Short mmCIF file of C-alpha atoms in Angstrom, two decimals:
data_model
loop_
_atom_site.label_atom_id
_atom_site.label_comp_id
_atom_site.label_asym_id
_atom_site.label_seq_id
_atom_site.Cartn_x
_atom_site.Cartn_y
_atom_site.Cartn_z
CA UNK A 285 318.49 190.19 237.95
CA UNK A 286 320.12 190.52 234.72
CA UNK A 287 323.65 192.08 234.76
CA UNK A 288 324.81 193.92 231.61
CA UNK A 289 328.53 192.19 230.83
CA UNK A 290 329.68 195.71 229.43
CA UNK A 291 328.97 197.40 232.64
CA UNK A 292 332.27 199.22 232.40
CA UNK A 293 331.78 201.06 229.19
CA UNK A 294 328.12 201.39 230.10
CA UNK A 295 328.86 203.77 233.51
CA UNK A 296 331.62 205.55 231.62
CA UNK A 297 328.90 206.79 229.17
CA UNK A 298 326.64 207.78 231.63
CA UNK A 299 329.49 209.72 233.02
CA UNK A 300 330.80 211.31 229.97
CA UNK A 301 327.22 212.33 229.62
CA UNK A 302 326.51 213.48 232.91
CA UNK A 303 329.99 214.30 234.11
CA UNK A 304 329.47 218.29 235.23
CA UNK A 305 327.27 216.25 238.26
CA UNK A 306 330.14 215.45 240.05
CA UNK A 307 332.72 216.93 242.18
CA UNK A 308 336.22 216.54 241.82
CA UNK A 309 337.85 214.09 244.38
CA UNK A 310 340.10 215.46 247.27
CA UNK A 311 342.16 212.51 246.81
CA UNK A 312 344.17 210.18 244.95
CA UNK A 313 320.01 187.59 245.73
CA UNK A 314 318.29 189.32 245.73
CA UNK A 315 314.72 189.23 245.84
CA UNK A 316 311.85 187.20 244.59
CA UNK A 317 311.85 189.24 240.94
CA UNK A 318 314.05 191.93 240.46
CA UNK A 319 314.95 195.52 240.68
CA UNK A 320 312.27 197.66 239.98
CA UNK A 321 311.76 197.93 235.93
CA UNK A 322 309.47 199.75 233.71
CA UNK A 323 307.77 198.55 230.66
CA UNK A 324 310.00 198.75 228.22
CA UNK A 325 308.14 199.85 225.09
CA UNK A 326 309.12 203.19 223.75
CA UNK A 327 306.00 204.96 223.33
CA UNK A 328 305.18 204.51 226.86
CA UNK A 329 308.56 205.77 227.80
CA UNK A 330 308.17 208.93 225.14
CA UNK A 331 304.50 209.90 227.26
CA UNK A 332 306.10 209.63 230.35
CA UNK A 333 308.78 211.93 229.05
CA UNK A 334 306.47 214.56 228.00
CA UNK A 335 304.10 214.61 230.88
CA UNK A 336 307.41 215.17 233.06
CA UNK A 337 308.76 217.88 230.71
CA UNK A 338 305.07 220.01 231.23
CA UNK A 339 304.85 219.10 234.56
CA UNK A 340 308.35 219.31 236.27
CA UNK A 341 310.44 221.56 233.58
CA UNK A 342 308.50 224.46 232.48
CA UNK A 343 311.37 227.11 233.90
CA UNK A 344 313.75 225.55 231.58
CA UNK A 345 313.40 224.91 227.71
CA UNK A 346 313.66 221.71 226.09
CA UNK A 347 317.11 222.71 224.32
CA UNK A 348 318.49 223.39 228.10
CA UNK A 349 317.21 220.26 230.04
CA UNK A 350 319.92 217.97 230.58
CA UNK A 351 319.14 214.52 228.81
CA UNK A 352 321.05 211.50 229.77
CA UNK A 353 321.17 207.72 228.10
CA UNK A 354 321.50 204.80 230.64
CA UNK A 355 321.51 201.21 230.66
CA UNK A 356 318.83 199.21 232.86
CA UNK A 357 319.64 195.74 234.51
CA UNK A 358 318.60 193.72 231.42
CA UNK A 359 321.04 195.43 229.17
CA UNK A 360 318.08 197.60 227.42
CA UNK A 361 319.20 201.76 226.61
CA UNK A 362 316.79 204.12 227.77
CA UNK A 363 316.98 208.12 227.53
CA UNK A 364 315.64 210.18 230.15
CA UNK A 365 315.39 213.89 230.75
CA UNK A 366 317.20 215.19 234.06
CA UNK A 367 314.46 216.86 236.27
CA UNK A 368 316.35 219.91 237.15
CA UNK A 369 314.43 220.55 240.43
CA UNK A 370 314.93 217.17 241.83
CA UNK A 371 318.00 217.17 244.72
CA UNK A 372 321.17 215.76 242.96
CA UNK A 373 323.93 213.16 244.63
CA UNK A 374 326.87 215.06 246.34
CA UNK A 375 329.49 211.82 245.62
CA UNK A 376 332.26 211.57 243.43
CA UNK A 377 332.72 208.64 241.33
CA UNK A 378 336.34 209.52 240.48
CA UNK A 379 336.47 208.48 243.95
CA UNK A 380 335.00 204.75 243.78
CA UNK A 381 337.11 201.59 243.01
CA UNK A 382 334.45 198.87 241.96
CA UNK A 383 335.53 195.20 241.26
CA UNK A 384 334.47 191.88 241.63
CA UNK A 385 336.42 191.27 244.47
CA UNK A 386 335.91 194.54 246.16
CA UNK A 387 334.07 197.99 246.53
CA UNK A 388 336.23 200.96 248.04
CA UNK A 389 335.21 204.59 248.01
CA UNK A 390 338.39 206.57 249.09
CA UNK A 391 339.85 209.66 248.92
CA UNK A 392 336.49 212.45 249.30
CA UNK A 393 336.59 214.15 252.68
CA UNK A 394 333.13 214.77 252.95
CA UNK A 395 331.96 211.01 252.57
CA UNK A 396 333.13 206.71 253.33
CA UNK A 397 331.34 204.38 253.06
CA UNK A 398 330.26 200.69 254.65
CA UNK A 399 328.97 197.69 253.75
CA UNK A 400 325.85 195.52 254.18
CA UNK A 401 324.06 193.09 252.99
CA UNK A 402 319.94 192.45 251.91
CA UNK A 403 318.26 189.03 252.71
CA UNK A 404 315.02 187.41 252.63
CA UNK A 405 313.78 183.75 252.90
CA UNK A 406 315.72 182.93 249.43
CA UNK A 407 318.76 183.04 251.56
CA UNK A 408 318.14 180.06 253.62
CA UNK A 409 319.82 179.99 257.25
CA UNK A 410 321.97 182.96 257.67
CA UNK A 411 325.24 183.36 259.77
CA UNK A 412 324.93 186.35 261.14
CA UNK A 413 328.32 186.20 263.00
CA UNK A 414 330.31 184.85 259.96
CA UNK A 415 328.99 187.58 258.45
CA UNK A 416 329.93 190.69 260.68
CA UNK A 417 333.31 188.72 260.82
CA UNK A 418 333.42 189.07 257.05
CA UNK A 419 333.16 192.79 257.59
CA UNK A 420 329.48 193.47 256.73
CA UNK A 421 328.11 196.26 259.11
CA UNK A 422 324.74 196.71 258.31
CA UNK A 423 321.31 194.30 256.93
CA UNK A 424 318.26 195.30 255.01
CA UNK A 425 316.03 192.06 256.22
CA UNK A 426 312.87 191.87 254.37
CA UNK A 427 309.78 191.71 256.25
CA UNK A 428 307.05 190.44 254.29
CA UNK A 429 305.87 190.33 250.91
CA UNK A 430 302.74 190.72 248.92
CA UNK A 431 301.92 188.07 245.99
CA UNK A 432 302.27 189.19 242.03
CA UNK A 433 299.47 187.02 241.52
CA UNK A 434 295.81 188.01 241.08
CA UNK A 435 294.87 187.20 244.68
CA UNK A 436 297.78 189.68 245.78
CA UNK A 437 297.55 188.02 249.41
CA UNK A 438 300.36 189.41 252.25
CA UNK A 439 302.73 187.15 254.01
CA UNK A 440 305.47 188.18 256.78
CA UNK A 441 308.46 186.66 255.15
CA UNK A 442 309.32 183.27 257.01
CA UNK A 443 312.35 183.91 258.50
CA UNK A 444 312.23 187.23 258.93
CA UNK A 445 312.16 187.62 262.92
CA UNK A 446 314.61 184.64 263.15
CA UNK A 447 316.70 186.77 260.71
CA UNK A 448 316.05 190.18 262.71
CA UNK A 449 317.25 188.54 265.75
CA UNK A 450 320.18 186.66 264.60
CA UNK A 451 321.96 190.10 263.30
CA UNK A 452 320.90 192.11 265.99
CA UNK A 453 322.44 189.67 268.12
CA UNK A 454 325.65 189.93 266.09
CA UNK A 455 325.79 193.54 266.19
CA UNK A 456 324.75 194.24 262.89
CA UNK A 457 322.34 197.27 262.20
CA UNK A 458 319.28 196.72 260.92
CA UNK A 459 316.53 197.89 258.50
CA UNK A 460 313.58 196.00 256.74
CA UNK A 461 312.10 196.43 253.73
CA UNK A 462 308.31 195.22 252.53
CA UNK A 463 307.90 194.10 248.73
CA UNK A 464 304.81 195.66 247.53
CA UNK A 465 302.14 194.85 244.91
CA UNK A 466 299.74 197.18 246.01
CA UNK A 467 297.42 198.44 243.39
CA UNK A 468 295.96 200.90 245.44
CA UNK A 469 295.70 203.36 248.92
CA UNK A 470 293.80 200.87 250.41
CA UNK A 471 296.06 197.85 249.90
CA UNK A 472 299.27 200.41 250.78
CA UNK A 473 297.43 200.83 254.17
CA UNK A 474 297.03 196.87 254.48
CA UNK A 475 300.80 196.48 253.37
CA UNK A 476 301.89 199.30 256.70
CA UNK A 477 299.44 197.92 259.36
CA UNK A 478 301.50 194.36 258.65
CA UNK A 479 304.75 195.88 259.10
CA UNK A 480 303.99 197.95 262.14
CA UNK A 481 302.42 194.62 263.44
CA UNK A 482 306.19 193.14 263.02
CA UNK A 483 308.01 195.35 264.13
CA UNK A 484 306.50 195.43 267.30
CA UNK A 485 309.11 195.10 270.26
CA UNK A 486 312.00 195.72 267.66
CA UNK A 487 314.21 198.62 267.48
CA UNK A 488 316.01 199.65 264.53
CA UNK A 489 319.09 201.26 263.59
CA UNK A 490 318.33 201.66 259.81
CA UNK A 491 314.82 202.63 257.85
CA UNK A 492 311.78 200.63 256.64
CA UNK A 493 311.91 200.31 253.36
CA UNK A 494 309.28 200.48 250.84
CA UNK A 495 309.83 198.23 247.39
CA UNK A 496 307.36 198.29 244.72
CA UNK A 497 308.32 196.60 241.82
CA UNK A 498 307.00 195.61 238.38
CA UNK A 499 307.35 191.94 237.05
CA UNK A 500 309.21 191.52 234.35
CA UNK A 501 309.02 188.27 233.23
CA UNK A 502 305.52 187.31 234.11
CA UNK A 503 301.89 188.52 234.31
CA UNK A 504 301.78 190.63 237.43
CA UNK A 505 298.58 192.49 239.50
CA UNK A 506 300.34 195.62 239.06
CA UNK A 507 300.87 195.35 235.58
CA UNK A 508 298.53 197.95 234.90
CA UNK A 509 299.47 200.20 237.58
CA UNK A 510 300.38 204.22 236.42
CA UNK A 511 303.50 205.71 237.88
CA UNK A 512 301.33 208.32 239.86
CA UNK A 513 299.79 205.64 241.77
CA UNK A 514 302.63 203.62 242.71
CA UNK A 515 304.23 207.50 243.59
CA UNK A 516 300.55 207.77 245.89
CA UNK A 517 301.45 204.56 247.29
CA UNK A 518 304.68 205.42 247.84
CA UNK A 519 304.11 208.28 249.52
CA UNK A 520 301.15 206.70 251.71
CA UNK A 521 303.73 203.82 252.90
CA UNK A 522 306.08 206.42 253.85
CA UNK A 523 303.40 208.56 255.99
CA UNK A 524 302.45 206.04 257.78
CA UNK A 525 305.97 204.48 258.78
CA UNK A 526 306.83 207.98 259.88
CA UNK A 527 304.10 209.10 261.65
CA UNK A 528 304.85 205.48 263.60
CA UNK A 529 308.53 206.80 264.57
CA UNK A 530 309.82 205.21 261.98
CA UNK A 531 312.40 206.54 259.49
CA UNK A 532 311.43 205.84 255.52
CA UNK A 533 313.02 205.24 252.73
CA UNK A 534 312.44 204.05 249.32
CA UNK A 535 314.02 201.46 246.78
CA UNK A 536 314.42 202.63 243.55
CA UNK A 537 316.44 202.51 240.19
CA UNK A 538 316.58 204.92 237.25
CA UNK A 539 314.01 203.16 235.29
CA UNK A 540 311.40 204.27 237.94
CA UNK A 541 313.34 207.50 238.64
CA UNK A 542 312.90 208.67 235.00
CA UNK A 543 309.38 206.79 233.77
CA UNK A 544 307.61 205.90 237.14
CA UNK A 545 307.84 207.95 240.48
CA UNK A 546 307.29 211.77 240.46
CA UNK A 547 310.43 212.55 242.16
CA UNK A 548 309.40 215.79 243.33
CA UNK A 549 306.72 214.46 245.30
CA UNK A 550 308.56 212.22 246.76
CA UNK A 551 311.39 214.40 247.64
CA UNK A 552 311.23 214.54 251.68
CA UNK A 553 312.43 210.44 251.81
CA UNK A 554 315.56 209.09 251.54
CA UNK A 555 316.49 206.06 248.45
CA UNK A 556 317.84 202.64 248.34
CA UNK A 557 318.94 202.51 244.51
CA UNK A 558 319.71 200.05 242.76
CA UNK A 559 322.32 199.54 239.71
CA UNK A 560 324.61 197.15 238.99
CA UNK A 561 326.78 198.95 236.58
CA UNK A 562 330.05 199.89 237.78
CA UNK A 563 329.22 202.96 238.61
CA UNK A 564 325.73 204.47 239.37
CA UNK A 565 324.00 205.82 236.95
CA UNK A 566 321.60 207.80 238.54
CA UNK A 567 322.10 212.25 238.78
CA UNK A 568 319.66 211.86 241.70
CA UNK A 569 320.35 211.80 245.62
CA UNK A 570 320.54 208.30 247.14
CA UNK A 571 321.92 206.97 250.90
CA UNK A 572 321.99 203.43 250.18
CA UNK A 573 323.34 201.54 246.86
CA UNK A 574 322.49 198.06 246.07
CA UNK A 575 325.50 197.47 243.69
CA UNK A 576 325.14 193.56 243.25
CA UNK A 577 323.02 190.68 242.93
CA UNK A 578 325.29 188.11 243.20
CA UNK A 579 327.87 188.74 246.11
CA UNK A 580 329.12 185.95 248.10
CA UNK A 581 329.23 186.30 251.82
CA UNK A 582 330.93 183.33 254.79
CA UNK A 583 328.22 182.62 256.72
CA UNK A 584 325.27 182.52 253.72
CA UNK A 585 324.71 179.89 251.07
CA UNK A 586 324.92 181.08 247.37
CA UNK A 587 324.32 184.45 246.05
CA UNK A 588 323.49 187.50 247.92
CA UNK A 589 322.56 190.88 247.62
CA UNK A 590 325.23 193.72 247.92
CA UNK A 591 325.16 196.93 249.07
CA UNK A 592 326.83 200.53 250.57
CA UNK A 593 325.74 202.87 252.73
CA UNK A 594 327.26 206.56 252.09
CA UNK A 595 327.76 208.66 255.19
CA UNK A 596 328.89 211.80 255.85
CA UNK A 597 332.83 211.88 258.30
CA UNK A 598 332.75 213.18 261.42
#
């Protein structure tokens, strides 16, 4: 994924822009494509925009909705309206220290934070005790795929249950996640029954994840997919992992937050978001944070996705 080299003043704009959000501080790779992205053509984005003023902001005027400017993955500006019935993020950014070298979040007394990593096949062999002895508490192990392509045909990733095994082993928590190209209900329910089918005989400390994503660089099945069907399928994939015992959650980033998913609808799961700006940009509520793409962690060869998991102290 493509990381904006001005990520610095990017996040500090979102936050001047955004900044009544947040509450003062107490104290002192990645996948087969990328995160998800929208199209990026502006009269799509200025539809979208409407139909979510009508729909989601009629108790507010224009004038009063909150409007906020952000920076996607590939360094493109987008503006967005904040949907003021949509749950907002409790964390305070005053709080986070976010380098190269190292992520802290110090200092709030409601929230920490810990760290983890995401892998799939891309990663090769991993090192699951090199790993946890690197300090990395938590995976998000991807369990299968669907094809981009035409054909759209499901595969369990190939290493996922040697993967599974090898970090449970290590005492690492676990979650999965399962890239999606569904175009419809019907393939959604196709995309659960195979992870159910996997999961058999595992337990798991974290959620199942569900990942739809558009291609960005490439003709893609989904291309021609509307927002309110990938929220449907969304939604679907997240029934059915629940009604299994599962707990559900769904991987996000603004771009679908503002132009894709209807938030509302979508409001009873928890999100994996992505952004790899210093700080995120997002207003909405999130759990996990995929902050990098290209982390590097003893015990895996080359680059490797980074994330945080926010939790409230005991």
């Amino acid at each position: 994924m493509k990381r904006n080299q001005n990520y610095i003043k990017s996040g500090l704009a979102v936050l001047l822009i955004c900044g009544g959000l947040f509450a003062g501080c107490t104290g002192g790779d990645s996948k087969e494509t990328m995160a998800p992205q929208a199209d990026s053509g502006k009269a799509e984005q200025e539809s979208a925009e409407a139909d979510r003023q009508g729909l989601q902001g009629e108790d507010k005027s224009e004038k009063e909705l909150e409007k906020l400017r952000f920076v996607d993955s590939w360094g493109e500006w987008h503006s967005m309206t904040v949907n003021p019935n949509v749950e907002k993020h409790p964390y305070d950014w005053s709080c986070l220290t976010n380098t190269e070298e190292e992520i802290k979040y110090e200092g709030d007394e409601r929230y920490n934070i810990r760290k983890g990593i995401d892998v799939s096949e891309h990663q090769g062999k991993v090192d699951w005790e090199k790993v946890r002895a690197a300090g990395y508490e938590f995976a998000m192990i991807r369990i299968g795929y669907r094809g981009y392509g035409t054909e759209g045909s499901l595969h369990v990733d190939a290493v996922f249950h040697e993967n599974i095994t090898g970090a449970k082993a290590a005492g690492i928590d676990v979650g999965v996640y399962f890239f999606s190209q569904a175009v419809n209900e019907e393939e959604t329910l196709e995309e659960a029954a195979l992870v159910l089918e996997n999961l058999e005989g595992y337990e798991l400390e974290l959620p199942v994840v569900f990942d739809p994503e558009r291609i960005r660089d490439d003709t893609a099945r989904t291309d021609d997919v509307s927002g309110g069907q990938f929220t449907k399928n969304t939604a679907l994939f997240c029934k059915k992992m629940k009604e299994a015992g599962y707990q559900p959650m769904i991987y996000s980033n603004l771009v679908w937050e503002a132009f894709e998913y209807d938030m509302e609808q979508l409001a009873d799961y928890p999100i994996w978001y992505a952004d790899y700006e210093a700080v995120p940009q997002t207003p909405y509520r999130f759990t996990f944070w995929q902050y990098s793409e290209k982390g590097r962690v003893d015990g895996i060869n080359g680059a490797v996705d980074l994330n945080v998991q926010f939790h409230e102290k005991q």
